[in-house]
Coordinates of C-alpha atoms in Angstrom, one line a residue:
Chain A
M1 CA -43.1 17.4 4.5
I2 CA -41.1 15.4 7.0
L3 CA -42.8 12.9 9.1
S4 CA -42.9 13.7 12.7
D5 CA -41.4 11.4 15.2
N6 CA -44.7 11.0 16.9
L7 CA -46.3 10.0 13.5
L8 CA -43.5 7.5 12.8
L9 CA -44.1 6.0 16.3
Q10 CA -47.8 5.7 15.5
A11 CA -47.0 4.1 12.2
D12 CA -44.8 1.5 13.7
K13 CA -47.5 0.7 16.3
Y14 CA -50.0 0.5 13.4
L15 CA -47.8 -2.1 11.7
V16 CA -47.7 -4.3 14.7
N17 CA -51.4 -3.8 15.5
K18 CA -50.7 -2.0 18.7
L19 CA -53.0 1.0 18.2
T20 CA -56.0 1.7 20.4
E21 CA -59.4 2.0 18.6
P22 CA -59.5 6.0 18.6
E23 CA -55.8 6.1 17.8
L24 CA -56.3 3.7 14.8
S25 CA -59.2 5.9 13.4
A26 CA -57.1 9.1 13.7
F27 CA -54.2 7.3 12.1
L28 CA -56.1 5.9 9.1
L29 CA -57.5 9.4 8.3
E30 CA -54.0 10.7 8.2
L31 CA -52.8 7.8 6.2
N32 CA -55.4 8.5 3.5
S33 CA -54.2 12.1 3.1
N34 CA -50.5 11.9 3.7
A35 CA -48.7 10.3 0.8
K36 CA -45.3 10.2 2.6
L37 CA -46.8 8.3 5.5
A38 CA -48.5 5.9 3.2
D39 CA -45.2 5.3 1.5
Y40 CA -43.5 4.8 4.9
V41 CA -46.1 2.2 5.9
A42 CA -46.0 0.4 2.6
I43 CA -42.2 -0.2 2.5
N44 CA -42.1 -1.1 6.2
K45 CA -45.0 -3.5 5.8
E46 CA -43.2 -5.2 2.9
M47 CA -39.8 -5.3 4.7
S48 CA -41.5 -7.1 7.7
I49 CA -42.8 -9.7 5.3
Q50 CA -39.8 -10.1 3.0
F51 CA -37.5 -10.6 6.1
S52 CA -39.7 -12.8 8.1
D53 CA -39.4 -16.6 8.3
T54 CA -43.0 -17.3 7.9
D55 CA -44.9 -14.6 5.8
W56 CA -44.8 -14.4 2.0
Q57 CA -45.2 -11.2 -0.1
F58 CA -47.5 -11.8 -3.0
I59 CA -47.4 -9.6 -6.0
E60 CA -49.9 -8.5 -8.6
T61 CA -48.7 -7.7 -12.0
T62 CA -50.9 -5.8 -14.3
D63 CA -48.3 -5.8 -17.1
A64 CA -49.0 -9.1 -18.9
N65 CA -45.6 -8.8 -20.7
Q66 CA -43.8 -9.3 -17.4
T67 CA -45.1 -12.9 -17.1
K68 CA -45.8 -13.7 -20.8
D69 CA -42.5 -15.3 -21.5
L70 CA -42.5 -17.2 -18.2
Q71 CA -46.1 -18.5 -19.0
T72 CA -45.0 -19.6 -22.4
Y73 CA -42.2 -21.5 -21.0
F74 CA -44.3 -23.3 -18.3
K75 CA -46.7 -24.4 -21.1
S76 CA -43.9 -25.3 -23.6
D77 CA -43.1 -29.0 -24.5
K78 CA -39.7 -28.5 -22.9
A79 CA -41.3 -27.8 -19.5
I80 CA -43.6 -30.6 -19.8
A81 CA -40.9 -33.0 -20.8
L82 CA -38.8 -31.8 -17.7
K83 CA -41.8 -32.5 -15.5
S84 CA -42.1 -36.0 -16.8
A85 CA -38.4 -36.7 -16.3
L86 CA -38.7 -35.4 -12.7
N87 CA -41.7 -37.6 -12.1
D88 CA -39.5 -40.6 -13.4
A89 CA -36.7 -39.7 -11.2
A90 CA -38.9 -39.3 -8.2
K91 CA -40.2 -42.9 -8.7
K92 CA -36.6 -44.2 -9.1
H93 CA -35.3 -42.3 -6.1
K94 CA -38.2 -43.8 -4.0
T95 CA -37.3 -47.3 -5.1
I96 CA -33.6 -46.8 -4.4
S97 CA -34.3 -45.3 -0.9
E98 CA -36.5 -48.1 0.1
S99 CA -34.1 -50.8 -1.1
S100 CA -31.2 -49.1 0.6
K101 CA -33.2 -49.1 3.9
A102 CA -33.5 -52.9 3.5
N103 CA -29.9 -53.2 2.9
N104 CA -28.7 -51.4 5.8
S105 CA -26.3 -53.9 7.1
R106 CA -24.6 -54.0 3.7
V107 CA -24.5 -50.2 3.8
F108 CA -22.8 -50.3 7.2
S109 CA -20.0 -52.5 6.0
F110 CA -19.5 -50.1 3.0
L111 CA -19.5 -47.1 5.3
A112 CA -16.8 -48.8 7.5
I113 CA -14.6 -49.1 4.3
A114 CA -15.6 -45.7 3.2
A115 CA -14.6 -44.3 6.6
S116 CA -11.1 -45.9 6.4
V117 CA -10.5 -44.4 3.0
I118 CA -11.6 -41.1 4.3
L119 CA -9.2 -41.5 7.2
L120 CA -6.3 -42.4 4.9
V121 CA -7.2 -39.4 2.7
G122 CA -7.4 -37.3 5.9
L123 CA -3.9 -38.5 6.9
F124 CA -2.6 -37.7 3.5
F125 CA -3.8 -34.1 3.8
L126 CA -2.6 -33.6 7.3
N127 CA -0.4 -30.8 6.7
R128 CA -2.7 -28.9 4.4
T129 CA -5.4 -29.2 7.0
S130 CA -3.4 -27.5 9.6
D131 CA -2.6 -24.8 7.2
I132 CA -6.2 -24.2 6.6
Y133 CA -6.8 -24.0 10.2
D134 CA -4.0 -21.5 10.7
S135 CA -5.5 -19.3 8.0
Y136 CA -8.9 -19.1 9.9
N137 CA -7.8 -18.8 13.5
S138 CA -7.2 -15.0 13.9
W139 CA -10.7 -14.7 15.5
T140 CA -10.9 -11.1 14.3
E141 CA -14.5 -11.7 12.9
L142 CA -15.8 -12.2 16.4
P143 CA -18.1 -9.1 17.4
S144 CA -16.4 -7.0 20.0
M145 CA -18.7 -6.3 22.9
I146 CA -16.2 -3.5 24.1
E147 CA -15.8 -1.6 20.8
R148 CA -19.5 -0.9 20.7
G149 CA -19.2 0.6 24.3
E150 CA -22.2 -1.4 25.3
A151 CA -20.8 -4.4 27.1
K152 CA -23.0 -4.1 30.2
S153 CA -20.8 -6.4 32.3
A154 CA -17.2 -5.7 33.7
I155 CA -16.6 -9.4 33.6
L156 CA -17.3 -9.5 29.8
E157 CA -15.1 -6.5 29.3
N158 CA -12.1 -7.9 31.2
A159 CA -12.7 -11.3 29.5
E160 CA -12.5 -9.7 26.1
I161 CA -9.3 -7.8 27.0
K162 CA -7.7 -11.1 28.1
F163 CA -8.9 -12.8 25.0
V164 CA -7.4 -10.2 22.6
A165 CA -4.1 -10.4 24.6
K166 CA -4.3 -14.1 23.9
D167 CA -4.5 -15.0 27.7
F168 CA -7.1 -17.7 26.9
A169 CA -6.9 -19.4 30.3
G170 CA -7.8 -16.0 31.9
A171 CA -10.6 -15.2 29.5
N172 CA -11.9 -18.9 29.7
K173 CA -12.3 -18.4 33.6
L174 CA -14.1 -15.1 33.2
Y175 CA -16.5 -16.3 30.5
T176 CA -17.4 -19.4 32.6
T177 CA -18.0 -17.2 35.7
Y178 CA -20.3 -14.8 33.5
L179 CA -22.3 -17.8 32.2
T180 CA -22.7 -19.4 35.6
E181 CA -23.6 -16.3 37.4
T182 CA -25.9 -14.8 34.8
K183 CA -27.4 -18.0 33.3
S184 CA -27.1 -16.0 30.0
N185 CA -27.8 -17.7 26.7
N186 CA -25.8 -15.1 24.8
T187 CA -24.5 -16.7 21.7
N188 CA -21.5 -14.5 21.4
V189 CA -20.3 -15.3 24.9
F190 CA -20.6 -19.0 23.9
L191 CA -18.5 -18.4 20.8
Y192 CA -15.8 -16.7 22.8
L193 CA -15.8 -19.4 25.5
G194 CA -15.7 -22.2 22.9
I195 CA -12.7 -20.5 21.4
T196 CA -10.8 -20.3 24.6
Q197 CA -11.5 -23.9 25.0
L198 CA -10.2 -24.7 21.5
E199 CA -7.0 -22.7 22.2
L200 CA -6.5 -24.5 25.5
N201 CA -6.8 -27.8 23.8
Q202 CA -10.1 -28.6 25.6
N203 CA -11.5 -29.8 22.2
K204 CA -14.3 -31.9 23.6
N205 CA -15.4 -28.9 25.7
A206 CA -15.2 -26.6 22.8
L207 CA -17.5 -29.0 20.5
A208 CA -20.0 -29.1 23.5
T209 CA -20.1 -25.2 23.6
F210 CA -20.5 -24.8 19.9
D211 CA -23.3 -27.5 20.1
K212 CA -25.1 -25.0 22.4
V213 CA -24.8 -22.3 19.8
I214 CA -26.2 -24.8 17.2
D215 CA -29.1 -25.6 19.5
S216 CA -29.9 -22.1 20.5
D217 CA -32.9 -20.2 19.0
S218 CA -30.3 -17.6 17.9
I219 CA -30.3 -16.3 14.4
D220 CA -26.5 -16.9 14.7
F221 CA -27.0 -20.8 15.3
S222 CA -25.1 -21.6 12.1
K223 CA -21.8 -20.1 13.5
G224 CA -21.8 -23.3 15.6
Y225 CA -21.2 -25.4 12.5
W226 CA -18.3 -23.1 11.4
Y227 CA -16.5 -23.1 14.6
K228 CA -17.0 -26.9 15.1
A229 CA -15.4 -27.4 11.6
L230 CA -12.5 -25.4 12.8
V231 CA -12.1 -27.6 15.9
Y232 CA -12.1 -30.7 13.6
L233 CA -9.6 -29.0 11.3
K234 CA -7.3 -28.3 14.2
V235 CA -7.4 -31.9 15.4
K236 CA -6.9 -32.9 11.7
D237 CA -10.2 -34.8 11.7
N238 CA -11.0 -34.1 8.0
S239 CA -14.1 -36.3 7.8
N240 CA -16.0 -34.5 10.6
A241 CA -14.8 -31.0 9.3
I242 CA -16.3 -31.9 6.0
A243 CA -19.5 -32.9 7.6
Q244 CA -19.8 -29.6 9.3
L245 CA -19.0 -27.7 6.2
K246 CA -21.6 -29.6 4.3
L247 CA -24.2 -28.6 6.9
I248 CA -23.3 -24.9 6.2
T249 CA -23.6 -25.2 2.4
K250 CA -27.3 -26.7 2.9
D251 CA -28.5 -23.1 3.2
N252 CA -26.9 -20.1 1.7
S253 CA -28.0 -17.8 4.6
N254 CA -25.7 -19.8 6.9
Y255 CA -22.7 -18.2 8.4
K256 CA -19.5 -18.5 6.2
Y257 CA -21.4 -20.1 3.4
N258 CA -18.8 -19.1 0.7
E259 CA -15.9 -20.0 2.8
A260 CA -17.5 -23.4 3.5
L261 CA -17.7 -24.0 -0.3
K262 CA -14.2 -23.0 -0.8
L263 CA -12.8 -25.2 1.9
L264 CA -15.0 -28.1 0.8
S265 CA -13.5 -27.9 -2.6
Q266 CA -10.0 -28.0 -1.0
L267 CA -10.6 -30.9 1.3
E268 CA -12.8 -33.1 -0.9
Chain B
M1 CA -16.9 -27.2 -6.1
N2 CA -19.2 -25.1 -8.2
N3 CA -21.2 -27.8 -9.8
T4 CA -24.3 -25.5 -10.9
N5 CA -23.5 -25.7 -14.6
Y6 CA -23.3 -29.5 -14.4
F7 CA -26.8 -29.7 -12.9
I8 CA -28.3 -27.0 -15.0
N9 CA -27.1 -28.7 -18.2
G10 CA -28.3 -32.1 -16.9
L11 CA -31.8 -30.6 -16.4
K12 CA -31.7 -28.9 -19.8
T13 CA -31.0 -32.3 -21.6
Q14 CA -33.2 -34.1 -19.2
N15 CA -30.3 -36.4 -18.3
E16 CA -31.7 -39.1 -16.1
K17 CA -28.5 -39.7 -14.2
V18 CA -28.1 -36.0 -13.3
I19 CA -31.8 -35.6 -12.3
L20 CA -31.4 -38.7 -10.1
E21 CA -28.4 -37.1 -8.5
I22 CA -30.3 -34.0 -7.7
Y23 CA -32.9 -36.0 -6.0
T24 CA -30.3 -37.9 -4.0
N25 CA -28.5 -34.8 -2.9
S26 CA -31.2 -32.4 -2.3
Y27 CA -34.6 -34.0 -1.9
P28 CA -34.1 -35.5 1.7
S29 CA -33.5 -32.0 3.3
V30 CA -36.3 -30.4 1.3
R31 CA -38.6 -33.3 2.5
R32 CA -37.5 -32.9 6.1
F33 CA -38.2 -29.1 5.9
V34 CA -41.7 -29.6 4.5
L35 CA -42.7 -32.4 6.9
Q36 CA -41.5 -30.2 9.9
N37 CA -43.7 -27.4 8.6
S38 CA -47.1 -28.7 8.4
G39 CA -46.6 -30.6 5.0
Q40 CA -46.9 -34.0 3.8
E41 CA -44.6 -36.1 1.5
V42 CA -46.8 -35.2 -1.5
D43 CA -46.3 -31.5 -0.8
A44 CA -42.6 -31.9 -0.6
Q45 CA -42.5 -33.8 -3.9
D46 CA -44.7 -30.9 -5.5
V47 CA -42.6 -28.1 -4.1
F48 CA -39.3 -29.9 -5.2
Q49 CA -40.5 -30.3 -8.8
K50 CA -41.9 -26.8 -9.1
A51 CA -38.8 -25.2 -7.7
I52 CA -36.6 -27.0 -10.3
I53 CA -39.0 -26.1 -13.1
Q54 CA -39.1 -22.4 -11.8
I55 CA -35.3 -22.3 -11.7
M56 CA -35.0 -23.7 -15.1
A57 CA -37.6 -20.9 -16.3
R58 CA -35.4 -18.3 -14.7
V59 CA -32.2 -19.5 -16.2
Q60 CA -33.6 -20.1 -19.7
V61 CA -36.1 -17.3 -20.1
Q62 CA -34.6 -14.6 -17.8
N63 CA -31.0 -15.7 -18.1
V64 CA -30.5 -15.6 -14.3
V65 CA -27.1 -16.7 -13.2
I66 CA -27.0 -18.8 -10.1
K67 CA -24.0 -17.6 -8.0
S68 CA -24.3 -20.0 -5.1
T69 CA -24.2 -23.7 -5.3
F70 CA -27.2 -25.5 -7.1
D71 CA -28.0 -27.5 -4.0
G72 CA -28.1 -24.3 -1.8
Y73 CA -30.1 -22.4 -4.3
L74 CA -32.7 -25.1 -4.8
F75 CA -33.2 -25.5 -1.1
T76 CA -33.9 -21.9 -0.6
A77 CA -36.3 -21.9 -3.6
C78 CA -38.0 -24.8 -2.2
K79 CA -38.3 -23.2 1.4
N80 CA -39.8 -20.0 -0.3
L81 CA -42.2 -21.9 -2.5
W82 CA -43.4 -23.9 0.6
R83 CA -43.7 -20.7 2.7
R84 CA -45.8 -19.3 -0.3
E85 CA -48.1 -22.2 -0.5
L86 CA -48.7 -22.0 3.4
N87 CA -49.5 -18.3 3.0
K88 CA -51.7 -19.0 0.0
S89 CA -53.9 -21.1 1.8
K90 CA -54.2 -18.7 4.7
R91 CA -55.2 -15.9 2.2
M92 CA -57.9 -18.1 0.8
V93 CA -59.4 -18.8 4.2
T94 CA -59.1 -15.3 5.4
F95 CA -60.8 -13.6 2.3
D96 CA -64.5 -13.3 2.4
Q97 CA -64.8 -14.4 -1.1
P98 CA -62.1 -17.1 -2.2
I99 CA -59.7 -15.6 -4.7
E100 CA -60.1 -16.8 -8.1
L101 CA -57.8 -19.9 -8.7
K102 CA -55.3 -18.8 -11.4
V103 CA -54.2 -21.3 -14.0
E104 CA -51.1 -23.0 -13.1
A105 CA -48.8 -21.4 -15.6
N106 CA -49.9 -18.0 -14.4
D107 CA -49.5 -18.8 -10.8
M108 CA -46.0 -20.3 -11.5
A109 CA -45.0 -17.1 -13.3
Q110 CA -46.3 -14.9 -10.4
S111 CA -44.4 -17.1 -8.0
V112 CA -41.2 -16.5 -10.0
L113 CA -41.6 -12.8 -9.8
E114 CA -42.2 -13.0 -6.2
Q115 CA -39.0 -15.1 -5.6
E116 CA -37.1 -12.4 -7.7
R117 CA -38.4 -9.6 -5.4
W118 CA -37.5 -11.7 -2.4
E119 CA -34.0 -12.0 -3.5
F120 CA -33.9 -8.3 -4.3
F121 CA -34.8 -7.5 -0.6
Q122 CA -32.3 -10.0 0.7
E123 CA -29.6 -8.6 -1.6
K124 CA -30.3 -5.0 0.0
L125 CA -30.0 -6.4 3.6
E126 CA -26.7 -8.1 2.7
L127 CA -25.4 -4.7 1.6
I128 CA -25.9 -3.0 5.0
S129 CA -23.2 -2.8 7.6
G130 CA -22.6 -5.8 9.8
N131 CA -24.0 -4.4 13.0
C132 CA -27.2 -3.1 11.4
K133 CA -27.7 -6.3 9.6
E134 CA -27.5 -8.3 12.9
I135 CA -29.9 -6.1 14.8
L136 CA -32.5 -5.7 11.9
K137 CA -32.4 -9.5 11.2
R138 CA -33.6 -10.0 14.8
F139 CA -36.0 -7.1 14.6
F140 CA -37.7 -8.5 11.5
K141 CA -37.9 -11.9 13.1
K142 CA -40.2 -10.2 15.6
M143 CA -37.6 -10.6 18.5
P144 CA -38.7 -8.3 21.3
Y145 CA -36.3 -5.4 21.9
K146 CA -35.3 -6.6 25.3
D147 CA -34.2 -9.9 23.9
I148 CA -32.3 -8.3 21.1
A149 CA -30.6 -6.1 23.9
K150 CA -29.7 -9.3 25.8
E151 CA -28.6 -11.3 22.8
L152 CA -26.3 -8.7 21.3
D153 CA -25.3 -7.1 24.6
Y154 CA -26.8 -3.7 24.3
S155 CA -27.3 -1.8 27.5
D156 CA -31.1 -1.6 27.3
D157 CA -34.1 -1.8 24.8
N158 CA -34.1 2.1 24.2
V159 CA -30.6 1.7 22.6
V160 CA -31.9 -1.1 20.6
R161 CA -35.0 0.9 19.5
Q162 CA -32.9 3.8 18.4
R163 CA -30.5 1.5 16.4
V164 CA -33.4 -0.2 14.8
F165 CA -34.8 3.1 13.8
K166 CA -31.5 4.4 12.3
C167 CA -30.7 1.0 10.5
K168 CA -34.3 0.6 9.2
N169 CA -34.0 4.3 7.6
K170 CA -30.7 3.4 6.0
L171 CA -32.1 0.1 4.6
T172 CA -35.3 1.8 3.3
Q173 CA -33.3 4.4 1.5
M174 CA -31.2 1.8 -0.1
I175 CA -34.3 -0.2 -1.4
K176 CA -36.1 2.8 -2.6
E177 CA -33.2 4.2 -4.5
D178 CA -33.2 1.0 -6.6
N179 CA -35.5 1.0 -9.6
R180 CA -36.5 -2.6 -9.1
Y181 CA -38.4 -1.6 -6.0
N182 CA -41.0 0.3 -8.0
Q183 CA -41.3 -2.3 -10.8
L184 CA -43.9 -4.6 -9.2
K185 CA -47.0 -3.8 -7.3
T186 CA -47.5 -5.7 -4.0
L187 CA -50.7 -7.3 -2.9

């Protein structure tokens, strides 16, 4: 039996608690007698938990074998010794952090020396850095708003046509107009604008635009780190590029996580 | 820069220097995350240590191979563990009768299986096409259809609704076709 569109709509409303009292009673009756519907509700419920940022899916295992080996490990001398080693390290780490705070001035001098060393290393790698930048600046991974046939603005369409034709000055003007007129917070538009700025050597503006992506509530915020890293690579500022790449590698759900790891291994 | 083996071996042998290095590299961001999400210093310490012990259990008992960096893997494990703790306390308040407190080893083992299942779902979402992934990520973060339309430049919320429906079906099918989906009963 295939679930009707109406039943699926009801199920979706049920999952977000949007059914009225009478609708809910009727739906629950159907849910008890319709295995396919129960299945649909169960998997959709779990997906909404597994992919949320706040909920957690608990499980119940009736098969003791599934947890037996794990439980044995957690009770083992090995695990207890590890816990004790972690406790010792925690204490040491705390002592070190506190003493390093007290010695801030010394740390600053050290950082000044370290910064010079990094600068020298950066100069040494000048050529390699620009090679790296050249291998990442095709911009083909940017989502096309035209290809999907759903760009709702003629300005955005024209801007993208100019962008693809490498008329970055023309595209820059149109993206700026679009953002000024619509007050849009569209992350993709900011990304396109930032790249036109980068291509026009307006590097400070490009960094500020990518900061807006980072500060946005968008799920794509981490793209800002990646494009900032590219700005720094273009101007051969290795230490700042490394700093941005390190921010990406803090969380494996960040944009270009694997590329960032690869680049770091080349730069460091 | 894959340093995972270095850290795993250091933990296996309880190498003081390596463990201290893990603290220096990873603890500050975990601490910041927990403090920003209703936790205290003591919670951050607890989550950090539990996550490391659970990772070692997965590596040594289940032979799990960590494909990302150790730092990134540990941070995700800590984030999930803290989310679990927050939801655990919610469940205990919501239930009419407090659920029986399980012994620590059992709770840790359940937590490992839950983390495994979480990774299974994320793996499936990664396999879906780029467009579907973008739209579903927003949908599951409970972003309203009209905001998804605006952010991804779809003409209106009806187009988004239809896309969500199609993409969700595709993802559901992929999840159900994998045997791992039926291996554990969820609560």
